[in-house]
Each structure stands twice: as C-alpha cells, then as structure tokens.
Amino acid sequence: MADLSALLTSSKNLTSHLSRPDLPSVTLSLPQIEALSRRLVSRQPGTSTDTDRANYLLAQAHVDASALSNSIAHLNTSTTFSPLQPLQDTDVAGYLRIAHEQNLISTIEEGRKETQEAFYRVLEDRSQRDWEAKKKRVFEELGGRVASADRGMSDIRSSTLGKSTSAGPSVTLQMQGKMMAYDRVITDLNTARLRGTSFPIVHALIDASRAVASDSRSIQMTQNFHVLGKITAEPPALPPVEHAGAHILNAPLFERKYARVYLGDANSREAAILRKQIATGARQGLEEQYWDILERTVQARPMEARLGGDPSIANRVRAFLLVRYYRNGEWEDRIELIAGQPLWAKLFYLVRTGHITEAIAEAAKFQTAIDNREASFVTQFRTWLESPDRKLPKAHRDHLQAVYNAHMLHSLTVDPFKLALYKLMGKLEPSRRSVPLVTTTTEDWLWFQLAMVDEEEDGGLRALAEVLLGYGERHFDGPPGQQGRRGVWAGVLLMCGQFERAVAALWDHQETEVEAVHLAIALAYHGLLRVPSRSETSDMTPLSLSPAAPPALSLTTLIWRYVRQFVKMDAKEAMQYVYCVCLTSDQGNGVGKEQVETAWELTRRIIVLANSGPVWEELVGGIRAEGGKFTGVIEHGAPLLHLNTAQDFHAQILVRAAQNSEENDRIAEAIKLYNLAEDYATVVGCLAQALGNTIAQPTPDEKARALEKTAAEILRHYERANRAVGREREAVVRLLRIREAIEAKNSGRPEAALDIMESTDLIPLSGDIAKITRRAEEFRDLHEALQKNLQTYLVLTMDALQGVHQRVKSATVADATKQMTLASIRKKSRSLMVFAGILKYRMSPDVYSYLARLDVEIAL
C-alpha cells in the first residue's frame, strides 16, 4: 500500500499552480469540512438536490443556468412595447403605426382576457349543472328529491290527496295538488286512446295549469301550453256528435299527426312547411297573449284610456295607446300623428294583436292621409297582410328597402312603429333584431323575430333557433338562484321548434318538473318529440345532444323519475304515465320498438314495487272466491302497451314480473302472477319451494302466513279444476299438512298432530321393516322441499308420539287398553327410528340424538 503522506503531498502538488499567495491556507479535517458544508447549504433557501441535478443536466446541454437566472432577475419590461428606433417629433406616420400596433396588441390581450373569463364562467356553469344533475340522480336512486342547496327536504304524507311519500321523496303540498290536477289529464288521454278517439291534451293541460296557477311563474307555464296549442293547431274541444260512432268519424286526428315529418328529413319540403306552421302558431299565440294584456291594461286604467262607448277593436287599441304613450297632454317623442292620430302605432298594434282585418280597414280609412306621407303604403300593407306567407313580391320589397334606406335608416326622429312596419313588410335588416320602443319586452322581441322569419331566406326558423341558443337561458330566465319568470326560456325554445330542449329546460328546475313531464307527453302525442335510442340515453340527463343528429329527449327517463315518487302508494296512476311511453313507438331505426320494450320493463317494475293488498290486485288482476278471474288495470290498458293478445300479455308482463318478484323476495305476489298467467305448473313449483323455506319456522311471520293462505286458496281451485297434477302439487299438499300438524302440536293436541302426519304418508309407522326400507329408498324421489325438511317432520312426529305417550300413561283407563295403546306408540316410535337410522346421513347428529332420547323415553 502506498504511503498516505506521499499521497497527500502529491495531491497538493496537483493544485500548486492555482494557489494565491495573498490568501492564507486553511487546513480542516474531513468532519469539519462536512459540518461546514451542511451549515452552508442550510443557509441557502431553495437549494436542493433536485436543483443541483437540474443545473447539472442543463450544464451538460451547454446551458448556463446561473447566467440566465441573473438575466431574468435584471430584466426591464418597461420598454417591451417601445419602438426599437426612437421616433422624431415630426414622424406622424411612425407614431400612428406604433399607436395602431399598440391598439392591436391591447385588443388581442383584452379579447384573450374576455375569452378566458367566459371560458371559466361557462366551465363553472357546466360544472354546477353537472353536479346538480349528479346530485339529483343520487337522491332519486335513494328515493329522494333535491330541492335546493339551502332548502331542507320536507316529508309530507297525505293519503287524502291520493299520493304518498312514504317511499322517501320530498313532495310539498302545493306540488301534490299540481300533480293531482295533471294526473286527471293523463287518465282522460289514455281513456280516449283506448276508445280510438282523439283528445285535446294541450287544452286540457291549459285548464289544469290555470287551476293550479298561483303566481306569475305559473301563469308563464299556462302561456307556454297556449303557444303549443297554436303550434299544433289543436282545437279547444272536439266537435259535438250524437253517438260514439259519429264521434270517432268526425274527430280530427291528433295522435302522432306530425311524427312522420318531424322525425323525417329536416331539409324536405314538408319539414319546411312544418317549421312555417311552428313559427306562425307561436306568433299567433303571442298575439293572443298580448291582446289579453291590452284588454287588462285598458280595464285597469279607464280614466286614462277614455274608451267611451265604442267597443270596436280599433278603439280599444287607441285607448291602449293613450294609456301607454300619452302623458300630460302630449304624445311621447317620435310618435307621428296622422289626421290627429298615432296611426303608425295603431296599425302596428292591430297587427301585433293579430287583428288583420281591422288593420286593413283602419289603413283604408286613412289611406289618403297615409299616402300623402308614404305613397303606396296602404296597397303594400294590404298585400302583405293578405298573403298566405306574409311575404311581398321582390319588386315591392326592393321599393320598401329604397324608402327605408332613404328616409328611415339613419333618421333619429322617425316613428319607431313606422320603422317596425317597414321592417316587417320588407323583412329588412333581419340581423338588426330590435326596434326601440317596439321590442321592449321578451314577448315583443320574440314576436318580432317570428314575424321576420322566412324559411326561404336567411336560414328560417333554424337560424333563429341558433341565435336564441347563443343567448342562452341566463338571458331570458335570469342567472341561477334568482327568482325570475321561470319557464320563459322554455317558452322561447318552444316557439323556435326546439321542443326537446324546451322540456329539458323545465326539467332542470324542480318547480317546473311537473310541467316538463306533461309538456313532453303532449309533444309526443302530437308527434313533435324525438327520443334517443337506448345506447344514446344518458343516466345523468334526459336530453341527448349530438353534433351528427338533432336533439333527442328520453321520455322514459322523465316519466320514471316522475312516477317513482308515488309508485308504491298509487301504482295505478303511475301506470297511466307508463302507457304514454308507447306514444313514440312509431319512431324508426328500431327506437320505437325499444320504447315499447322499455314500457314493458317499467310496467314490470311498477308491479314489483307496488304495495301488496287489494290495490295491488286491482293493478294486476286476481282470482275471485268462486274461482273466476277478474281483469286488472294493466291488462285493461294492454293495447296501449302494444300487447294485443293474452299470450303476449302473459309472457311479457305477468311471467317476467313474477320472475322479478321472486328475485325481490316477494314470493306471494310472484305466485299470484304465475297463476294469472295460467302457468299452473310453475305456480305449484313456487309454492312448494316457498313453503319448504318457511315450514321450519315454529311461529311463522306475517309473510309466511300470507303465503300459506295463498297456497291453500290456489290449491283448492286447482283440485277443483284438476290442474297441475303431479309431485309438485302433492308436495304442496303435504307441506300444508305439516303446517297443520305443527299448529296442532303447538296448541296442545298431539293426537291430532300425529293423525295429520300419518295421513301425509311421509314416515312409515307400521313396523314393517321391508316397507320402511322401501320408503327410505323412495325418499330421494320426493320433492326437494320435502327432502330438506326431513328433520322438521321427523322431530314433529316424534314430539307428537311423546305427547300421546305421556297422556296415555297418565290417563285413568283400563290397564289392558292402556298397555295396548302404549305398545302401538312404541311400535311407531321404533319404526320412526329405523327410518331415521337409514336416512341418518341426511340429518345432523343433534337431531338424531334427540330422536333417540325420546324413543328411549317412550320405550320405558
């Protein structure tokens, strides 16, 4: 080994050329160097092994990290946007160029900030909606409802209203009343469907909404239904007839009237005609609503209206204008008077309220005065109003455009109602959607948009829908959490043909969920609702949106989430809603078939969930005391479920519902369902299995009692009709006899218990060894329910033998008779033990020991 001193000397010589004579040398030991190094590192904040590694890796890539850090620390950003070359005071072009660049940079930065803020705002709203949807889903799965973040869940139970919340949902008393009002509409609808007649469902919903309207928000829902009635062109009542046959012949066809066109090609001619009808109907609905507002305004302020004795429509419009625009003896600015009247405003409001004939007559009455101001206006006004599509020929529109550009476009004093009339007649500037003093309310604005819609130009109703979707719910209903007019956004979507989105908008708010369900049913009835396929249906939201397909709404999701609130206590009403699922059965691509199958599934689910008892039998049917069957509500409405034969009804509803009931441990109901389905072999098989599971209970519970009662009733009918003959029925008979023997023994009648057990012929008690052996060999052929209860009836029989033995021994009878009876009991006890000994492998040792002990007691 080399000398350590020589090694130290040579190591010092390696750095001798780097030494500086002005610095003293420091001699430290290795522990001192390590301690100082650790102290130095601890004084440096942020210093870590990771930083050292990073610097090392950057150094390998020829990056001087320390120099870059120093440059960044001394960076001056104040001159970042300063010109590279200094500008002279007289360099105006350079200054403007720099100012332009700075404006561009500022605009880009502001746009970036706005976009970022909008992104995070939309993200927050979406996250909140997703969270609310998930929360609602969880509560619904648990049987509850989510009211709001700061509202507790109430638990109001009211059997008098026909609804119960014992299943868990929180339903307010007000909501219960609303649900009851709408329930009657659905029941009447299905009654009409069963008769094969049409039903004015929208107008029935209007009446129901009026009956429960309590505030402005409720009135908004009535208005939405009113608009839908106009869109569907549904008459308020069916034509009067003298008999049912004429009723069917004369009634207009409502059910699925628009389904073929609405679900077909959106670019077809028929689809364009349907969109025109939607726009026209929505506009007419808004016109009737505004006329109601006008009438109420005039009646509320008669002194200002000065209606007088003229009840004409034109005079009432004049009175309304006095209330609205006349103050302190003067008309508002920009209101132009013609022949002393605000004629432009008068004509506009006649059109706005849908009084076309009166508008034409009023224009003709003042034609000379109007023509002096605007030549040929009256002629074009009449042509526009009398045209089927409210559209002027191109030459007339070009003339109106020229007049509009020359005298109105940039004028600050033009009458706004005159401006609005020109825009409507010529469909001018459709992108400028507002007219001051004219489109002051949401309804006015919407009416103006619908009046401007042209399916042949500018995208028609679909383009308007895109614009409205761009505005969003916040623009119409207000931000979430604020008490606005809930339902306005749904009405907006309804008017532009976005029916699925309209229903979803109502469903998103608890206070309008009831209306959402019934609006969806009304739309489905008229064929104006598209439902998604099973693969496209989401568990979180009923609305399915896809870039490649129009919106679709899961009617089944809405209906099930609605009826599950009262399905246990009012299953018959729940079924009325399930019948409505099949309204969309004609939708193509297999979706309609899926809807029917889903309706069957919901029906079976209702049968399983419904409370048992007489009401349950009213739902599914039952057997009368004399043996005949009676039909339940579901079978009565089977045609609405597309189950037109008894075999289909039995296979799709009763049998499968019975299987589901078995899985949910509702054996008694399952047996009744199998019986109604005439599957008698399965009935007795289920009875045997169920009785075999309960027969060992010393004191049967309520469910076991009900099962045994059902088994006795069914067995009595089957024996009378000679049905389901075989080992299963024989097993049921024997199991019921075993229960009778148990009851007799428990009531202190061992003789009766013994007689009953001997009548079952399950245990050979004759003492014949050959017979005992043969019966033991045949044991494996018994029904499984009897085999597994061997211990039960062996112990029962032995207990009965012991009880009889004790009574005979203590009885005061002749000695010869007593000895004969005791000998018979001993023979039977010995026979039982021989039989038990052969089958000893099928019972526990404790049971066999118990039997042996009793046998010894009897033998003594």
CSV table of C-alpha atoms in Angstrom, one decimal, residues 181-587:
chain,number,residue,atom,x,y,z
A,181,ALA,CA,-104.6,18.3,-11.4
A,182,TYR,CA,-102.3,17.0,-14.2
A,183,ASP,CA,-102.9,13.3,-13.4
A,184,ARG,CA,-106.5,13.6,-14.4
A,185,VAL,CA,-105.5,14.9,-17.9
A,186,ILE,CA,-103.3,11.8,-18.5
A,187,THR,CA,-106.0,9.5,-17.4
A,188,ASP,CA,-108.5,11.1,-19.7
A,189,LEU,CA,-105.9,11.0,-22.5
A,190,ASN,CA,-105.5,7.2,-22.1
A,191,THR,CA,-109.2,6.6,-21.9
A,192,ALA,CA,-109.6,8.4,-25.3
A,193,ARG,CA,-106.7,6.4,-26.8
A,194,LEU,CA,-108.4,3.1,-25.7
A,195,ARG,CA,-111.6,4.3,-27.3
A,196,GLY,CA,-109.7,5.1,-30.5
A,197,THR,CA,-110.7,8.8,-30.3
A,198,SER,CA,-108.6,12.0,-30.3
A,199,PHE,CA,-108.1,14.0,-27.2
A,200,PRO,CA,-107.3,17.8,-27.0
A,201,ILE,CA,-104.4,17.2,-24.5
A,202,VAL,CA,-102.9,20.7,-24.8
A,203,HIS,CA,-106.1,22.5,-24.0
A,204,ALA,CA,-106.7,20.1,-21.1
A,205,LEU,CA,-103.2,21.0,-19.8
A,206,ILE,CA,-104.0,24.7,-20.2
A,207,ASP,CA,-107.1,24.2,-18.0
A,208,ALA,CA,-105.0,22.2,-15.4
A,209,SER,CA,-102.3,24.9,-15.3
A,210,ARG,CA,-104.9,27.6,-14.7
A,211,ALA,CA,-106.4,25.6,-11.9
A,212,VAL,CA,-103.1,25.4,-10.1
A,213,ALA,CA,-101.7,28.9,-11.1
A,214,SER,CA,-100.7,30.8,-8.0
A,215,ASP,CA,-98.2,33.4,-9.3
A,216,SER,CA,-96.7,34.9,-12.4
A,217,ARG,CA,-94.4,31.9,-12.9
A,218,SER,CA,-97.4,29.6,-13.0
A,219,ILE,CA,-99.1,31.9,-15.5
A,220,GLN,CA,-96.0,31.6,-17.7
A,221,MET,CA,-96.5,27.9,-17.9
A,222,THR,CA,-100.1,28.4,-19.0
A,223,GLN,CA,-98.8,30.7,-21.7
A,224,ASN,CA,-96.3,28.1,-22.9
A,225,PHE,CA,-99.1,25.5,-23.2
A,226,HIS,CA,-101.2,28.1,-25.0
A,227,VAL,CA,-98.4,28.6,-27.5
A,228,LEU,CA,-98.1,24.9,-28.0
A,229,GLY,CA,-101.8,24.7,-28.7
A,230,LYS,CA,-101.4,27.2,-31.5
A,231,ILE,CA,-98.3,25.4,-32.9
A,232,THR,CA,-100.2,22.1,-33.1
A,233,ALA,CA,-103.4,23.8,-34.4
A,234,GLU,CA,-105.3,21.8,-31.8
A,235,PRO,CA,-108.9,22.8,-31.4
A,236,PRO,CA,-110.1,23.6,-27.9
A,237,ALA,CA,-112.8,20.9,-28.0
A,238,LEU,CA,-113.9,18.0,-30.1
A,239,PRO,CA,-116.9,18.6,-32.4
A,240,PRO,CA,-120.3,17.8,-30.9
A,241,VAL,CA,-121.8,14.5,-32.1
A,242,GLU,CA,-124.8,12.4,-31.4
A,243,HIS,CA,-123.3,9.0,-30.9
A,244,ALA,CA,-119.9,7.4,-30.3
A,245,GLY,CA,-119.5,6.1,-33.9
A,246,ALA,CA,-120.0,9.6,-35.3
A,247,HIS,CA,-117.6,10.9,-32.7
A,248,ILE,CA,-114.9,8.6,-34.0
A,249,LEU,CA,-115.6,9.5,-37.6
A,250,ASN,CA,-115.8,13.3,-37.1
A,251,ALA,CA,-113.0,13.8,-34.6
A,252,PRO,CA,-109.8,15.2,-36.1
A,253,LEU,CA,-106.7,13.1,-35.9
A,254,PHE,CA,-104.3,14.4,-33.2
A,255,GLU,CA,-102.2,11.4,-32.2
A,256,ARG,CA,-98.8,11.4,-34.0
A,257,LYS,CA,-100.1,13.8,-36.6
A,258,TYR,CA,-96.7,15.4,-37.2
A,259,ALA,CA,-94.4,12.5,-36.4
A,260,ARG,CA,-93.6,11.4,-40.0
A,261,VAL,CA,-92.5,14.9,-41.0
A,262,TYR,CA,-90.9,15.9,-37.7
A,263,LEU,CA,-88.8,12.7,-37.5
A,264,GLY,CA,-88.0,12.7,-41.2
A,265,ASP,CA,-85.6,14.7,-43.4
A,266,ALA,CA,-85.2,18.2,-42.0
A,267,ASN,CA,-84.4,19.6,-45.4
A,268,SER,CA,-87.6,18.3,-47.1
A,269,ARG,CA,-90.4,20.5,-48.3
A,270,GLU,CA,-92.8,19.0,-45.7
A,271,ALA,CA,-90.3,19.9,-42.9
A,272,ALA,CA,-90.1,23.5,-44.2
A,273,ILE,CA,-93.9,23.7,-44.2
A,274,LEU,CA,-94.0,22.3,-40.6
A,275,ARG,CA,-91.4,25.0,-39.5
A,276,LYS,CA,-93.6,27.7,-41.1
A,277,GLN,CA,-96.6,26.3,-39.1
A,278,ILE,CA,-94.5,26.3,-35.9
A,279,ALA,CA,-93.4,30.0,-36.4
A,280,THR,CA,-96.9,31.0,-37.4
A,281,GLY,CA,-98.5,29.2,-34.5
A,282,ALA,CA,-96.0,30.7,-32.0
A,283,ARG,CA,-96.6,34.2,-33.4
A,284,GLN,CA,-100.4,33.8,-33.1
A,285,GLY,CA,-100.0,32.6,-29.6
A,286,LEU,CA,-98.0,35.7,-28.7
A,287,GLU,CA,-100.6,37.8,-30.4
A,288,GLU,CA,-103.5,36.4,-28.4
A,289,GLN,CA,-101.5,36.8,-25.2
A,290,TYR,CA,-100.8,40.5,-26.0
A,291,TRP,CA,-104.4,41.1,-26.7
A,292,ASP,CA,-105.2,39.9,-23.3
A,293,ILE,CA,-102.6,42.2,-21.8
A,294,LEU,CA,-104.1,45.1,-23.8
A,295,GLU,CA,-107.6,44.5,-22.6
A,296,ARG,CA,-106.5,44.2,-19.0
A,297,THR,CA,-104.4,47.4,-19.3
A,298,VAL,CA,-107.4,49.4,-20.6
A,299,GLN,CA,-109.7,48.0,-17.9
A,300,ALA,CA,-107.3,48.7,-15.2
A,301,ARG,CA,-106.9,52.4,-16.1
A,302,PRO,CA,-110.2,53.6,-17.6
A,303,MET,CA,-109.7,57.3,-16.9
A,304,GLU,CA,-106.5,57.4,-19.0
A,305,ALA,CA,-107.9,55.0,-21.6
A,306,ARG,CA,-111.0,57.1,-22.3
A,307,LEU,CA,-112.6,54.1,-24.1
A,308,GLY,CA,-116.1,55.7,-24.4
A,309,GLY,CA,-119.0,53.8,-25.9
A,310,ASP,CA,-117.2,52.4,-28.9
A,311,PRO,CA,-116.3,48.7,-28.2
A,312,SER,CA,-114.6,48.2,-31.5
A,313,ILE,CA,-111.1,46.6,-31.6
A,314,ALA,CA,-109.6,49.7,-33.2
A,315,ASN,CA,-111.0,51.9,-30.5
A,316,ARG,CA,-109.6,49.7,-27.8
A,317,VAL,CA,-106.2,49.8,-29.4
A,318,ARG,CA,-106.5,53.6,-29.4
A,319,ALA,CA,-107.4,53.6,-25.7
A,320,PHE,CA,-104.3,51.4,-25.0
A,321,LEU,CA,-102.1,53.8,-26.8
A,322,LEU,CA,-103.4,56.6,-24.7
A,323,VAL,CA,-102.5,54.7,-21.6
A,324,ARG,CA,-99.1,53.7,-22.8
A,325,TYR,CA,-97.8,56.7,-24.7
A,326,TYR,CA,-99.8,59.8,-23.8
A,327,ARG,CA,-98.6,61.9,-20.9
A,328,ASN,CA,-99.5,65.3,-19.7
A,329,GLY,CA,-101.5,66.2,-22.8
A,330,GLU,CA,-98.7,65.2,-25.2
A,331,TRP,CA,-97.6,62.1,-27.1
A,332,GLU,CA,-94.2,60.7,-26.5
A,333,ASP,CA,-91.4,61.8,-28.7
A,334,ARG,CA,-91.1,60.3,-32.2
A,335,ILE,CA,-94.8,59.3,-32.2
A,336,GLU,CA,-96.0,60.6,-35.5
A,337,LEU,CA,-99.6,61.8,-35.8
A,338,ILE,CA,-101.6,61.4,-39.0
A,339,ALA,CA,-105.0,63.0,-39.1
A,340,GLY,CA,-104.6,63.7,-35.4
A,341,GLN,CA,-104.0,60.0,-34.5
A,342,PRO,CA,-100.9,57.9,-33.8
A,343,LEU,CA,-101.7,55.9,-36.9
A,344,TRP,CA,-98.4,54.0,-37.3
A,345,ALA,CA,-98.6,52.8,-33.7
A,346,LYS,CA,-102.3,51.9,-34.1
A,347,LEU,CA,-101.6,49.9,-37.2
A,348,PHE,CA,-98.7,48.1,-35.6
A,349,TYR,CA,-100.7,47.1,-32.5
A,350,LEU,CA,-103.6,45.8,-34.6
A,351,VAL,CA,-101.0,43.6,-36.4
A,352,ARG,CA,-99.3,42.8,-33.1
A,353,THR,CA,-102.6,41.5,-31.6
A,354,GLY,CA,-103.5,39.5,-34.7
A,355,HIS,CA,-106.4,41.7,-35.9
A,356,ILE,CA,-105.6,41.7,-39.6
A,357,THR,CA,-109.0,42.6,-40.9
A,358,GLU,CA,-109.2,45.6,-38.6
A,359,ALA,CA,-105.7,46.7,-39.5
A,360,ILE,CA,-106.5,46.7,-43.2
A,361,ALA,CA,-109.8,48.5,-42.6
A,362,GLU,CA,-108.0,51.2,-40.4
A,363,ALA,CA,-105.4,51.7,-43.1
A,364,ALA,CA,-108.0,52.1,-45.8
A,365,LYS,CA,-110.0,54.5,-43.7
A,366,PHE,CA,-107.0,56.9,-43.6
A,367,GLN,CA,-105.5,55.9,-46.9
A,368,THR,CA,-105.4,59.5,-48.3
A,369,ALA,CA,-103.6,60.9,-45.3
A,370,ILE,CA,-101.2,58.0,-45.2
A,371,ASP,CA,-100.5,58.2,-49.0
A,372,ASN,CA,-99.6,61.9,-48.5
A,373,ARG,CA,-96.8,60.8,-46.2
A,374,GLU,CA,-95.9,57.4,-47.7
A,375,ALA,CA,-97.1,56.7,-51.2
A,376,SER,CA,-98.4,53.2,-52.0
A,377,PHE,CA,-98.0,52.2,-48.3
A,378,VAL,CA,-101.6,51.1,-47.9
A,379,THR,CA,-101.6,49.0,-51.0
A,380,GLN,CA,-98.4,47.2,-50.0
A,381,PHE,CA,-99.7,46.9,-46.4
A,382,ARG,CA,-102.9,45.1,-47.6
A,383,THR,CA,-100.9,42.9,-50.0
A,384,TRP,CA,-98.6,41.9,-47.2
A,385,LEU,CA,-101.3,41.0,-44.7
A,386,GLU,CA,-103.4,39.1,-47.2
A,387,SER,CA,-100.6,37.0,-48.5
A,388,PRO,CA,-100.5,33.4,-47.0
A,389,ASP,CA,-96.9,33.6,-46.0
A,390,ARG,CA,-96.8,37.3,-45.0
A,391,LYS,CA,-94.4,38.0,-47.8
A,392,LEU,CA,-94.3,40.7,-50.5
A,393,PRO,CA,-93.1,40.2,-54.1
A,394,LYS,CA,-89.4,41.1,-54.6
A,395,ALA,CA,-90.2,44.3,-56.5
A,396,HIS,CA,-92.3,45.6,-53.6
A,397,ARG,CA,-89.7,44.6,-51.1
A,398,ASP,CA,-87.0,46.4,-53.1
A,399,HIS,CA,-89.2,49.6,-53.1
A,400,LEU,CA,-89.6,49.3,-49.4
A,401,GLN,CA,-85.9,48.9,-49.0
A,402,ALA,CA,-85.2,52.0,-51.0
A,403,VAL,CA,-87.7,54.1,-49.0
A,404,TYR,CA,-86.3,52.6,-45.8
A,405,ASN,CA,-82.7,53.4,-46.7
A,406,ALA,CA,-83.5,56.9,-47.9
A,407,HIS,CA,-85.8,58.2,-45.0
A,408,MET,CA,-85.6,55.9,-42.0
A,409,LEU,CA,-82.3,54.1,-41.7
A,410,HIS,CA,-80.3,56.9,-40.2
A,411,SER,CA,-83.1,59.1,-39.0
A,412,LEU,CA,-83.3,59.9,-35.3
A,413,THR,CA,-86.9,61.2,-35.5
A,414,VAL,CA,-88.7,58.5,-37.5
A,415,ASP,CA,-91.7,57.0,-35.8
A,416,PRO,CA,-90.5,53.6,-34.3
A,417,PHE,CA,-93.8,51.9,-35.2
A,418,LYS,CA,-93.5,53.1,-38.8
A,419,LEU,CA,-89.9,51.8,-38.8
A,420,ALA,CA,-91.1,48.4,-37.4
A,421,LEU,CA,-93.9,48.1,-40.0
A,422,TYR,CA,-91.5,48.7,-42.9
A,423,LYS,CA,-89.0,46.2,-41.5
A,424,LEU,CA,-91.8,43.6,-41.1
A,425,MET,CA,-93.3,44.2,-44.6
A,426,GLY,CA,-90.0,44.1,-46.4
A,427,LYS,CA,-88.2,41.8,-44.0
A,428,LEU,CA,-85.4,44.4,-43.9
A,429,GLU,CA,-82.2,44.0,-41.9
A,430,PRO,CA,-83.1,40.7,-40.3
A,431,SER,CA,-79.8,40.8,-38.3
A,432,ARG,CA,-80.9,44.0,-36.5
A,433,ARG,CA,-83.4,42.3,-34.2
A,434,SER,CA,-84.6,45.2,-32.0
A,435,VAL,CA,-86.6,48.4,-32.6
A,436,PRO,CA,-86.6,50.9,-29.8
A,437,LEU,CA,-89.9,51.5,-28.1
A,438,VAL,CA,-91.4,48.5,-30.0
A,439,THR,CA,-89.5,45.4,-28.8
A,440,THR,CA,-89.5,46.4,-25.2
A,441,THR,CA,-90.4,43.0,-23.6
A,442,THR,CA,-89.2,39.5,-24.3
A,443,GLU,CA,-92.6,38.6,-25.8
A,444,ASP,CA,-92.5,41.7,-28.1
A,445,TRP,CA,-89.0,40.8,-29.2
A,446,LEU,CA,-89.9,37.2,-29.9
A,447,TRP,CA,-93.0,38.1,-31.8
A,448,PHE,CA,-90.9,40.5,-34.0
A,449,GLN,CA,-88.3,37.7,-34.7
A,450,LEU,CA,-91.0,35.2,-35.6
A,451,ALA,CA,-92.7,37.7,-37.9
A,452,MET,CA,-89.4,38.3,-39.7
A,453,VAL,CA,-88.7,34.6,-40.2
A,454,ASP,CA,-88.6,33.4,-43.8
A,455,GLU,CA,-87.9,29.7,-44.5
A,456,GLU,CA,-86.6,30.6,-47.9
A,457,GLU,CA,-84.1,33.2,-46.8
A,458,ASP,CA,-81.5,33.6,-44.0
A,459,GLY,CA,-81.9,30.1,-42.6
A,460,GLY,CA,-85.5,30.5,-41.5
A,461,LEU,CA,-86.6,29.2,-38.1
A,462,ARG,CA,-83.5,27.1,-37.6
A,463,ALA,CA,-81.3,30.2,-37.9
A,464,LEU,CA,-83.4,32.0,-35.4
A,465,ALA,CA,-83.0,29.0,-33.1
A,466,GLU,CA,-79.2,29.1,-33.3
A,467,VAL,CA,-79.3,32.8,-32.4
A,468,LEU,CA,-81.5,32.2,-29.4
A,469,LEU,CA,-79.4,29.2,-28.3
A,470,GLY,CA,-76.4,31.6,-28.4
A,471,TYR,CA,-78.2,33.9,-26.0
A,472,GLY,CA,-78.9,31.1,-23.5
A,473,GLU,CA,-81.1,30.6,-20.5
A,474,ARG,CA,-79.4,33.3,-18.5
A,475,HIS,CA,-80.6,36.0,-20.9
A,476,PHE,CA,-84.3,35.1,-20.5
A,477,ASP,CA,-84.8,33.4,-17.1
A,478,GLY,CA,-82.0,35.1,-15.3
A,479,PRO,CA,-79.0,33.7,-13.6
A,480,PRO,CA,-79.4,30.5,-11.5
A,481,GLY,CA,-80.7,31.2,-8.0
A,482,GLN,CA,-82.5,34.4,-8.9
A,483,GLN,CA,-86.3,34.5,-8.7
A,484,GLY,CA,-87.1,35.2,-12.3
A,485,ARG,CA,-90.0,34.2,-14.5
A,486,ARG,CA,-89.2,30.5,-14.6
A,487,GLY,CA,-90.3,29.0,-17.9
A,488,VAL,CA,-89.6,31.9,-20.2
A,489,TRP,CA,-86.6,30.2,-21.7
A,490,ALA,CA,-88.6,27.0,-22.2
A,491,GLY,CA,-91.2,29.1,-24.0
A,492,VAL,CA,-88.6,30.7,-26.2
A,493,LEU,CA,-87.3,27.2,-27.2
A,494,LEU,CA,-90.8,26.0,-27.8
A,495,MET,CA,-91.5,28.9,-30.2
A,496,CYS,CA,-88.5,28.2,-32.3
A,497,GLY,CA,-89.2,24.5,-32.6
A,498,GLN,CA,-86.6,23.3,-30.1
A,499,PHE,CA,-89.1,21.1,-28.3
A,500,GLU,CA,-86.7,18.6,-26.7
A,501,ARG,CA,-84.6,21.5,-25.3
A,502,ALA,CA,-87.7,23.2,-24.0
A,503,VAL,CA,-88.7,20.1,-22.0
A,504,ALA,CA,-85.2,19.8,-20.7
A,505,ALA,CA,-85.1,23.4,-19.6
A,506,LEU,CA,-88.2,22.9,-17.5
A,507,TRP,CA,-86.9,19.6,-16.1
A,508,ASP,CA,-83.7,21.4,-14.9
A,509,HIS,CA,-85.7,23.3,-12.2
A,510,GLN,CA,-87.7,21.5,-9.6
A,511,GLU,CA,-90.6,23.9,-9.5
A,512,THR,CA,-91.3,23.2,-13.2
A,513,GLU,CA,-90.6,19.4,-13.3
A,514,VAL,CA,-94.3,18.5,-13.3
A,515,GLU,CA,-95.0,20.7,-16.3
A,516,ALA,CA,-91.9,19.3,-18.1
A,517,VAL,CA,-93.3,15.8,-17.9
A,518,HIS,CA,-96.7,16.8,-19.2
A,519,LEU,CA,-95.3,19.0,-21.9
A,520,ALA,CA,-93.2,16.1,-23.1
A,521,ILE,CA,-96.3,13.8,-23.2
A,522,ALA,CA,-98.3,16.4,-25.1
A,523,LEU,CA,-95.4,16.8,-27.7
A,524,ALA,CA,-95.1,13.0,-28.0
A,525,TYR,CA,-98.9,12.7,-28.5
A,526,HIS,CA,-98.8,15.2,-31.4
A,527,GLY,CA,-95.6,13.6,-32.9
A,528,LEU,CA,-93.3,16.6,-32.1
A,529,LEU,CA,-90.8,14.8,-29.8
A,530,ARG,CA,-87.7,12.8,-30.8
A,531,VAL,CA,-86.5,10.2,-28.4
A,532,PRO,CA,-83.0,8.7,-28.4
A,533,SER,CA,-82.0,5.1,-28.8
A,534,ARG,CA,-81.2,3.0,-25.8
A,535,SER,CA,-77.5,3.3,-26.5
A,536,GLU,CA,-77.7,7.1,-26.6
A,537,THR,CA,-79.8,7.5,-23.5
A,538,SER,CA,-77.8,9.1,-20.6
A,539,ASP,CA,-78.4,8.3,-16.9
A,540,MET,CA,-77.5,11.9,-15.9
A,541,THR,CA,-79.7,14.0,-18.2
A,542,PRO,CA,-82.8,13.1,-20.3
A,543,LEU,CA,-81.5,15.4,-23.1
A,544,SER,CA,-79.2,13.8,-25.7
A,545,LEU,CA,-77.2,16.2,-27.8
A,546,SER,CA,-75.0,15.0,-30.7
A,547,PRO,CA,-73.3,17.0,-33.5
A,548,ALA,CA,-74.4,14.5,-36.0
A,549,ALA,CA,-78.1,14.3,-35.0
A,550,PRO,CA,-80.9,16.6,-33.8
A,551,PRO,CA,-81.6,16.8,-30.1
A,552,ALA,CA,-83.5,13.9,-28.5
A,553,LEU,CA,-85.3,13.6,-25.2
A,554,SER,CA,-85.6,10.4,-23.2
A,555,LEU,CA,-89.4,10.3,-22.4
A,556,THR,CA,-88.9,7.1,-20.4
A,557,THR,CA,-86.3,8.8,-18.1
A,558,LEU,CA,-88.6,11.7,-17.4
A,559,ILE,CA,-91.7,9.5,-16.8
A,560,TRP,CA,-89.9,7.0,-14.5
A,561,ARG,CA,-88.2,9.8,-12.4
A,562,TYR,CA,-91.6,11.4,-12.0
A,563,VAL,CA,-93.7,8.4,-11.1
A,564,ARG,CA,-91.2,6.8,-8.8
A,565,GLN,CA,-92.3,9.4,-6.2
A,566,PHE,CA,-95.7,7.8,-5.8
A,567,VAL,CA,-95.4,4.4,-7.5
A,568,LYS,CA,-95.7,2.4,-4.2
A,569,MET,CA,-98.9,4.0,-3.0
A,570,ASP,CA,-100.5,4.9,-6.3
A,571,ALA,CA,-99.4,2.4,-8.8
A,572,LYS,CA,-102.5,2.8,-11.0
A,573,GLU,CA,-101.7,6.4,-11.6
A,574,ALA,CA,-98.1,5.6,-12.3
A,575,MET,CA,-99.3,3.1,-15.0
A,576,GLN,CA,-101.2,5.9,-16.8
A,577,TYR,CA,-97.9,7.6,-17.4
A,578,VAL,CA,-96.1,4.4,-18.5
A,579,TYR,CA,-98.8,4.0,-21.1
A,580,CYS,CA,-97.6,7.3,-22.6
A,581,VAL,CA,-94.1,5.9,-23.3
A,582,CYS,CA,-95.5,3.9,-26.2
A,583,LEU,CA,-96.6,7.1,-27.9
A,584,THR,CA,-93.2,7.1,-29.7
A,585,SER,CA,-93.4,3.5,-30.8
A,586,ASP,CA,-93.5,4.6,-34.5
A,587,GLN,CA,-90.1,6.1,-34.5
